[in-house]
């Protein structure tokens, strides 16, 4: 009969291991002939598998050691972000010109939809006006981005500061919803399966899941594609990206039934 107090021997990743307490703690090497003194923590390697967390562990995790110190507020470093935006607002001459530019180009925009060029002289005049417009457009848009760039950087900083809390919260929320949904779907699928087997009374006895207080479940119908060749034409859409790529490749030689391919001029204007 085997001595219940005898060491347990096994093979670990790096060689033989042994246990003196029935397999609760394992140590490297051969078992000693006499109970050894407790080894130093730095010289001991324990082979213990971390237990899989249960629903109770997740819902009510309880204490997990000392509370770590509160990290510094990441938003505090963003306090001076708006300084450059405020400077542009106070000093840029474009800010003062905005009302006049809006009035001038607003009057031109009113007739833009009906605007046409009929002569060479009109083409030359419009070309000169277009270069002035390109310069004004660049000045206005550059000033706008000089103001909004620091503001956007501030927003990115705020998003990053909150991400440390929001990311794990959203991950846990998704896991909760996934498992509640899977359980509900399994319960809902039980009744049709029983009905198909002819177990009508059992199917009628399947009760809807009882949700916790504050949680509700709405049943909707979804779908998945099983055979594209069987889908009716009215449920198909044109792949516009694939059509555009084919037109760019073949240009005037492109011929696709049901689609008209035509040339379109793009105008590039240099700044004055």
mmCIF file of C-alpha atoms in Angstrom:
data_model
loop_
_atom_site.group_PDB
_atom_site.id
_atom_site.type_symbol
_atom_site.label_atom_id
_atom_site.label_comp_id
_atom_site.label_asym_id
_atom_site.label_seq_id
_atom_site.Cartn_x
_atom_site.Cartn_y
_atom_site.Cartn_z
ATOM 1 C CA UNK A 1 0.000 0.000 0.000
ATOM 2 C CA UNK A 2 1.403 3.402 -1.019
ATOM 3 C CA UNK A 3 2.296 5.816 1.764
ATOM 4 C CA UNK A 4 -0.189 8.727 1.546
ATOM 5 C CA UNK A 5 2.540 11.049 2.819
ATOM 6 C CA UNK A 6 5.017 10.040 0.116
ATOM 7 C CA UNK A 7 6.025 12.783 -2.346
ATOM 8 C CA UNK A 8 4.245 12.948 -5.704
ATOM 9 C CA UNK A 9 6.590 12.929 -8.699
ATOM 10 C CA UNK A 10 5.880 14.232 -12.224
ATOM 11 C CA UNK A 11 7.604 15.873 -15.171
ATOM 12 C CA UNK A 12 7.425 19.631 -15.660
ATOM 13 C CA UNK A 13 8.437 21.814 -18.636
ATOM 14 C CA UNK A 14 12.096 21.880 -17.489
ATOM 15 C CA UNK A 15 12.478 18.406 -15.978
ATOM 16 C CA UNK A 16 11.290 16.447 -12.943
ATOM 17 C CA UNK A 17 9.018 18.112 -10.381
ATOM 18 C CA UNK A 18 7.632 16.935 -7.062
ATOM 19 C CA UNK A 19 4.879 17.770 -4.563
ATOM 20 C CA UNK A 20 4.803 17.199 -0.806
ATOM 21 C CA UNK A 21 1.183 18.262 -0.205
ATOM 22 C CA UNK A 22 -0.870 16.047 -2.460
ATOM 23 C CA UNK A 23 -0.372 18.026 -5.663
ATOM 24 C CA UNK A 24 -1.305 21.507 -4.427
ATOM 25 C CA UNK A 25 2.229 22.907 -4.841
ATOM 26 C CA UNK A 26 4.948 21.600 -7.149
ATOM 27 C CA UNK A 27 8.707 22.223 -7.050
ATOM 28 C CA UNK A 28 11.555 21.556 -9.467
ATOM 29 C CA UNK A 29 13.976 18.681 -8.975
ATOM 30 C CA UNK A 30 13.920 15.310 -7.258
ATOM 31 C CA UNK A 31 11.983 14.905 -3.980
ATOM 32 C CA UNK A 32 14.159 15.046 -0.844
ATOM 33 C CA UNK A 33 14.475 12.038 1.461
ATOM 34 C CA UNK A 34 13.390 14.193 4.421
ATOM 35 C CA UNK A 35 10.955 17.117 4.585
ATOM 36 C CA UNK A 36 12.986 20.094 3.386
ATOM 37 C CA UNK A 37 13.025 23.538 4.860
ATOM 38 C CA UNK A 38 10.827 26.035 3.074
ATOM 39 C CA UNK A 39 12.893 27.221 0.096
ATOM 40 C CA UNK A 40 13.557 30.863 -0.532
ATOM 41 C CA UNK A 41 10.861 32.447 -2.722
ATOM 42 C CA UNK A 42 13.454 33.335 -5.361
ATOM 43 C CA UNK A 43 14.577 29.690 -5.640
ATOM 44 C CA UNK A 44 11.085 28.184 -5.792
ATOM 45 C CA UNK A 45 8.971 27.731 -8.909
ATOM 46 C CA UNK A 46 5.394 26.691 -8.328
ATOM 47 C CA UNK A 47 3.281 25.088 -11.026
ATOM 48 C CA UNK A 48 -0.242 26.286 -10.343
ATOM 49 C CA UNK A 49 -2.853 26.868 -13.033
ATOM 50 C CA UNK A 50 -4.884 30.046 -12.643
ATOM 51 C CA UNK A 51 -8.529 29.089 -12.151
ATOM 52 C CA UNK A 52 -11.025 30.087 -14.821
ATOM 53 C CA UNK A 53 -13.183 32.924 -13.448
ATOM 54 C CA UNK A 54 -16.780 31.979 -12.800
ATOM 55 C CA UNK A 55 -19.863 34.131 -13.341
ATOM 56 C CA UNK A 56 -19.759 34.992 -9.626
ATOM 57 C CA UNK A 57 -16.121 36.102 -9.919
ATOM 58 C CA UNK A 58 -17.030 38.460 -12.761
ATOM 59 C CA UNK A 59 -20.269 39.849 -11.333
ATOM 60 C CA UNK A 60 -18.890 40.299 -7.789
ATOM 61 C CA UNK A 61 -15.087 40.091 -7.973
ATOM 62 C CA UNK A 62 -14.480 41.149 -4.362
ATOM 63 C CA UNK A 63 -11.109 42.376 -3.068
ATOM 64 C CA UNK A 64 -8.086 41.855 -5.281
ATOM 65 C CA UNK A 65 -5.221 43.073 -3.108
ATOM 66 C CA UNK A 66 -4.287 46.637 -2.151
ATOM 67 C CA UNK A 67 -5.835 49.468 -4.140
ATOM 68 C CA UNK A 68 -3.193 50.942 -6.480
ATOM 69 C CA UNK A 69 -2.385 54.636 -6.121
ATOM 70 C CA UNK A 70 -4.501 56.988 -8.189
ATOM 71 C CA UNK A 71 -2.583 57.964 -11.351
ATOM 72 C CA UNK A 72 -2.206 61.647 -12.232
ATOM 73 C CA UNK A 73 -5.067 63.236 -14.128
ATOM 74 C CA UNK A 74 -4.136 62.933 -17.842
ATOM 75 C CA UNK A 75 -6.361 65.906 -18.688
ATOM 76 C CA UNK A 76 -4.212 68.275 -16.622
ATOM 77 C CA UNK A 77 -1.499 68.272 -19.309
ATOM 78 C CA UNK A 78 -3.959 69.594 -21.912
ATOM 79 C CA UNK A 79 -4.684 72.890 -20.159
ATOM 80 C CA UNK A 80 -2.538 74.989 -22.554
ATOM 81 C CA UNK A 81 -3.769 73.349 -25.752
ATOM 82 C CA UNK A 82 -6.062 76.231 -26.699
ATOM 83 C CA UNK A 83 -3.350 78.908 -26.377
ATOM 84 C CA UNK A 84 -2.321 78.820 -30.057
ATOM 85 C CA UNK A 85 -5.949 78.774 -31.209
ATOM 86 C CA UNK A 86 -6.689 81.845 -29.117
ATOM 87 C CA UNK A 87 -3.654 83.619 -30.601
ATOM 88 C CA UNK A 88 -4.849 82.998 -34.176
ATOM 89 C CA UNK A 89 -8.322 84.226 -33.302
ATOM 90 C CA UNK A 90 -6.865 87.412 -31.829
ATOM 91 C CA UNK A 91 -4.162 88.220 -34.405
ATOM 92 C CA UNK A 92 -4.995 86.726 -37.835
ATOM 93 C CA UNK A 93 -6.160 89.354 -40.380
ATOM 94 C CA UNK A 94 -8.301 86.702 -42.066
ATOM 95 C CA UNK A 95 -10.664 86.719 -39.082
ATOM 96 C CA UNK A 96 -11.565 90.340 -39.781
ATOM 97 C CA UNK A 97 -11.950 89.641 -43.518
ATOM 98 C CA UNK A 98 -14.393 86.753 -43.098
ATOM 99 C CA UNK A 99 -17.623 88.839 -43.269
ATOM 100 C CA UNK A 100 -16.476 90.624 -46.451
ATOM 101 C CA UNK A 101 -15.296 87.378 -48.056
ATOM 102 C CA UNK A 102 -18.582 85.684 -47.183
ATOM 103 C CA UNK A 103 -20.556 88.554 -48.751
ATOM 104 C CA UNK A 104 -18.427 88.756 -51.911
ATOM 105 C CA UNK A 105 -18.248 85.052 -52.689
ATOM 106 C CA UNK A 106 -21.809 84.566 -51.482
ATOM 107 C CA UNK A 107 -23.039 86.880 -54.241
ATOM 108 C CA UNK A 108 -21.000 84.932 -56.801
ATOM 109 C CA UNK A 109 -22.317 81.621 -55.481
ATOM 110 C CA UNK A 110 -25.932 82.719 -56.061
ATOM 111 C CA UNK A 111 -25.389 82.541 -59.831
ATOM 112 C CA UNK A 112 -22.911 79.669 -59.853
ATOM 113 C CA UNK A 113 -25.491 77.023 -60.792
ATOM 114 C CA UNK A 114 -26.450 78.878 -63.998
ATOM 115 C CA UNK A 115 -22.915 80.067 -64.825
ATOM 116 C CA UNK A 116 -21.521 79.297 -68.320
ATOM 117 C CA UNK A 117 -18.458 80.348 -70.364
ATOM 118 C CA UNK A 118 -19.200 81.246 -73.986
ATOM 119 C CA UNK A 119 -16.101 83.082 -75.301
ATOM 120 C CA UNK A 120 -12.302 83.038 -75.046
ATOM 121 C CA UNK A 121 -12.388 86.411 -73.273
ATOM 122 C CA UNK A 122 -14.749 85.022 -70.638
ATOM 123 C CA UNK A 123 -12.471 81.974 -70.195
ATOM 124 C CA UNK A 124 -9.462 84.279 -69.600
ATOM 125 C CA UNK A 125 -11.360 86.450 -67.123
ATOM 126 C CA UNK A 126 -12.683 83.446 -65.214
ATOM 127 C CA UNK A 127 -9.172 81.958 -65.115
ATOM 128 C CA UNK A 128 -7.821 85.117 -63.459
ATOM 129 C CA UNK A 129 -10.700 85.140 -60.982
ATOM 130 C CA UNK A 130 -10.144 81.445 -60.273
ATOM 131 C CA UNK A 131 -6.497 82.030 -59.271
ATOM 132 C CA UNK A 132 -7.572 84.805 -56.861
ATOM 133 C CA UNK A 133 -10.240 82.490 -55.476
ATOM 134 C CA UNK A 134 -7.647 79.736 -54.959
ATOM 135 C CA UNK A 135 -5.476 82.155 -52.938
ATOM 136 C CA UNK A 136 -8.388 83.357 -50.808
ATOM 137 C CA UNK A 137 -9.588 79.808 -50.297
ATOM 138 C CA UNK A 138 -6.121 78.714 -49.141
ATOM 139 C CA UNK A 139 -5.772 81.646 -46.707
ATOM 140 C CA UNK A 140 -9.192 81.059 -45.171
ATOM 141 C CA UNK A 141 -8.829 77.303 -44.876
ATOM 142 C CA UNK A 142 -5.279 77.561 -43.458
ATOM 143 C CA UNK A 143 -6.514 79.975 -40.794
ATOM 144 C CA UNK A 144 -9.374 77.638 -39.981
ATOM 145 C CA UNK A 145 -7.028 74.674 -39.517
ATOM 146 C CA UNK A 146 -4.632 76.811 -37.434
ATOM 147 C CA UNK A 147 -7.549 77.244 -35.029
ATOM 148 C CA UNK A 148 -9.050 73.762 -35.197
ATOM 149 C CA UNK A 149 -5.804 71.745 -35.150
ATOM 150 C CA UNK A 150 -5.065 72.415 -31.444
ATOM 151 C CA UNK A 151 -8.734 71.881 -30.636
ATOM 152 C CA UNK A 152 -8.676 68.516 -32.411
ATOM 153 C CA UNK A 153 -5.473 67.635 -30.541
ATOM 154 C CA UNK A 154 -7.261 68.473 -27.290
ATOM 155 C CA UNK A 155 -10.136 66.191 -28.289
ATOM 156 C CA UNK A 156 -7.717 63.353 -29.064
ATOM 157 C CA UNK A 157 -6.102 63.873 -25.672
ATOM 158 C CA UNK A 158 -9.476 63.732 -23.944
ATOM 159 C CA UNK A 159 -10.400 60.569 -25.850
ATOM 160 C CA UNK A 160 -7.092 58.948 -24.877
ATOM 161 C CA UNK A 161 -7.549 59.928 -21.228
ATOM 162 C CA UNK A 162 -10.980 58.329 -21.057
ATOM 163 C CA UNK A 163 -9.998 55.273 -23.127
ATOM 164 C CA UNK A 164 -8.199 53.711 -20.165
ATOM 165 C CA UNK A 165 -11.535 53.325 -18.393
ATOM 166 C CA UNK A 166 -13.898 53.081 -21.361
ATOM 167 C CA UNK A 167 -12.036 50.323 -23.247
ATOM 168 C CA UNK A 168 -12.259 47.636 -20.512
ATOM 169 C CA UNK A 169 -15.776 48.763 -19.588
ATOM 170 C CA UNK A 170 -16.928 48.317 -23.183
ATOM 171 C CA UNK A 171 -15.174 44.935 -23.409
ATOM 172 C CA UNK A 172 -16.983 43.664 -20.309
ATOM 173 C CA UNK A 173 -20.275 45.156 -21.537
ATOM 174 C CA UNK A 174 -19.863 43.335 -24.867
ATOM 175 C CA UNK A 175 -19.131 40.060 -23.037
ATOM 176 C CA UNK A 176 -22.219 40.441 -20.834
ATOM 177 C CA UNK A 177 -24.442 41.171 -23.849
ATOM 178 C CA UNK A 178 -22.882 38.335 -25.877
ATOM 179 C CA UNK A 179 -23.560 35.710 -23.231
ATOM 180 C CA UNK A 180 -27.070 36.959 -22.382
ATOM 181 C CA UNK A 181 -27.890 36.999 -26.091
ATOM 182 C CA UNK A 182 -26.450 33.505 -26.639
ATOM 183 C CA UNK A 183 -28.416 32.098 -23.705
ATOM 184 C CA UNK A 184 -31.646 33.746 -24.884
ATOM 185 C CA UNK A 185 -31.149 32.514 -28.458
ATOM 186 C CA UNK A 186 -30.537 28.976 -27.218
ATOM 187 C CA UNK A 187 -33.761 29.105 -25.218
ATOM 188 C CA UNK A 188 -35.715 30.504 -28.180
ATOM 189 C CA UNK A 189 -34.313 27.805 -30.484
ATOM 190 C CA UNK A 190 -35.432 25.021 -28.155
ATOM 191 C CA UNK A 191 -39.149 25.331 -28.971
ATOM 192 C CA UNK A 192 -38.871 25.008 -32.807
ATOM 193 C CA UNK A 193 -36.462 22.085 -32.391
ATOM 194 C CA UNK A 194 -38.892 20.259 -30.112
ATOM 195 C CA UNK A 195 -41.775 21.036 -32.464
ATOM 196 C CA UNK A 196 -39.813 19.595 -35.404
ATOM 197 C CA UNK A 197 -39.279 16.402 -33.407
ATOM 198 C CA UNK A 198 -43.019 16.130 -32.808
ATOM 199 C CA UNK A 199 -42.724 16.986 -29.117
ATOM 200 C CA UNK A 200 -45.536 19.551 -29.163
ATOM 201 C CA UNK A 201 -46.276 19.583 -25.449
ATOM 202 C CA UNK A 202 -42.602 20.032 -24.579
ATOM 203 C CA UNK A 203 -42.330 22.856 -27.122
ATOM 204 C CA UNK A 204 -45.284 24.698 -25.613
ATOM 205 C CA UNK A 205 -43.736 24.287 -22.167
ATOM 206 C CA UNK A 206 -40.551 26.167 -23.122
ATOM 207 C CA UNK A 207 -40.732 29.429 -21.182
ATOM 208 C CA UNK A 208 -39.016 32.653 -22.279
ATOM 209 C CA UNK A 209 -35.896 33.507 -20.258
ATOM 210 C CA UNK A 210 -36.487 35.602 -17.132
ATOM 211 C CA UNK A 211 -34.262 38.691 -17.326
ATOM 212 C CA UNK A 212 -32.742 40.482 -14.354
ATOM 213 C CA UNK A 213 -34.278 43.750 -13.193
ATOM 214 C CA UNK A 214 -33.363 46.577 -15.550
ATOM 215 C CA UNK A 215 -32.616 44.210 -18.458
ATOM 216 C CA UNK A 216 -35.004 43.641 -21.342
ATOM 217 C CA UNK A 217 -34.672 41.532 -24.466
ATOM 218 C CA UNK A 218 -36.357 42.223 -27.809
ATOM 219 C CA UNK A 219 -36.493 39.421 -30.372
ATOM 220 C CA UNK A 220 -35.594 40.507 -33.907
ATOM 221 C CA UNK A 221 -35.016 38.465 -37.056
ATOM 222 C CA UNK A 222 -31.655 38.474 -38.802
ATOM 223 C CA UNK A 223 -30.156 36.604 -41.779
ATOM 224 C CA UNK A 224 -26.941 35.127 -43.170
ATOM 225 C CA UNK A 225 -25.860 34.438 -46.759
ATOM 226 C CA UNK A 226 -25.687 30.726 -47.566
ATOM 227 C CA UNK A 227 -25.628 30.602 -51.414
ATOM 228 C CA UNK A 228 -25.098 33.857 -53.410
ATOM 229 C CA UNK A 229 -26.146 32.175 -56.674
ATOM 230 C CA UNK A 230 -29.706 31.714 -55.380
ATOM 231 C CA UNK A 231 -30.275 35.351 -54.328
ATOM 232 C CA UNK A 232 -32.860 37.127 -56.591
ATOM 233 C CA UNK A 233 -31.579 40.050 -58.690
ATOM 234 C CA UNK A 234 -33.691 42.635 -56.832
ATOM 235 C CA UNK A 235 -31.653 41.978 -53.679
ATOM 236 C CA UNK A 236 -28.287 42.559 -55.412
ATOM 237 C CA UNK A 237 -26.455 45.918 -55.698
ATOM 238 C CA UNK A 238 -23.872 47.178 -58.191
ATOM 239 C CA UNK A 239 -20.261 47.100 -56.945
ATOM 240 C CA UNK A 240 -19.511 50.777 -57.673
ATOM 241 C CA UNK A 241 -15.860 50.501 -56.621
ATOM 242 C CA UNK A 242 -15.259 47.649 -59.073
ATOM 243 C CA UNK A 243 -17.045 49.540 -61.884
ATOM 244 C CA UNK A 244 -14.977 52.700 -61.234
ATOM 245 C CA UNK A 245 -11.728 50.704 -61.273
ATOM 246 C CA UNK A 246 -12.662 49.090 -64.613
ATOM 247 C CA UNK A 247 -13.554 52.487 -66.133
ATOM 248 C CA UNK A 248 -10.253 54.024 -64.964
ATOM 249 C CA UNK A 249 -8.356 51.089 -66.478
ATOM 250 C CA UNK A 250 -10.066 50.858 -69.885
ATOM 251 C CA UNK A 251 -11.299 54.474 -70.206
ATOM 252 C CA UNK A 252 -13.170 54.918 -73.502
ATOM 253 C CA UNK A 253 -12.770 51.243 -74.375
ATOM 254 C CA UNK A 254 -14.764 50.154 -71.334
ATOM 255 C CA UNK A 255 -18.136 48.577 -72.171
ATOM 256 C CA UNK A 256 -20.347 47.272 -69.363
ATOM 257 C CA UNK A 257 -23.973 46.368 -70.175
ATOM 258 C CA UNK A 258 -26.383 48.738 -68.449
ATOM 259 C CA UNK A 259 -23.697 51.357 -67.668
ATOM 260 C CA UNK A 260 -22.778 54.505 -69.663
ATOM 261 C CA UNK A 261 -19.059 55.383 -69.687
ATOM 262 C CA UNK A 262 -18.285 59.052 -70.510
ATOM 263 C CA UNK A 263 -15.338 61.528 -70.232
ATOM 264 C CA UNK A 264 -15.310 64.206 -67.514
ATOM 265 C CA UNK A 265 -12.769 67.072 -67.314
ATOM 266 C CA UNK A 266 -11.071 67.894 -63.998
ATOM 267 C CA UNK A 267 -9.801 71.494 -63.575
ATOM 268 C CA UNK A 268 -6.666 72.316 -61.558
ATOM 269 C CA UNK A 269 -6.126 75.979 -60.559
ATOM 270 C CA UNK A 270 -2.811 77.464 -59.377
ATOM 271 C CA UNK A 271 -2.767 80.158 -56.674
ATOM 272 C CA UNK A 272 -2.039 83.745 -57.740
#
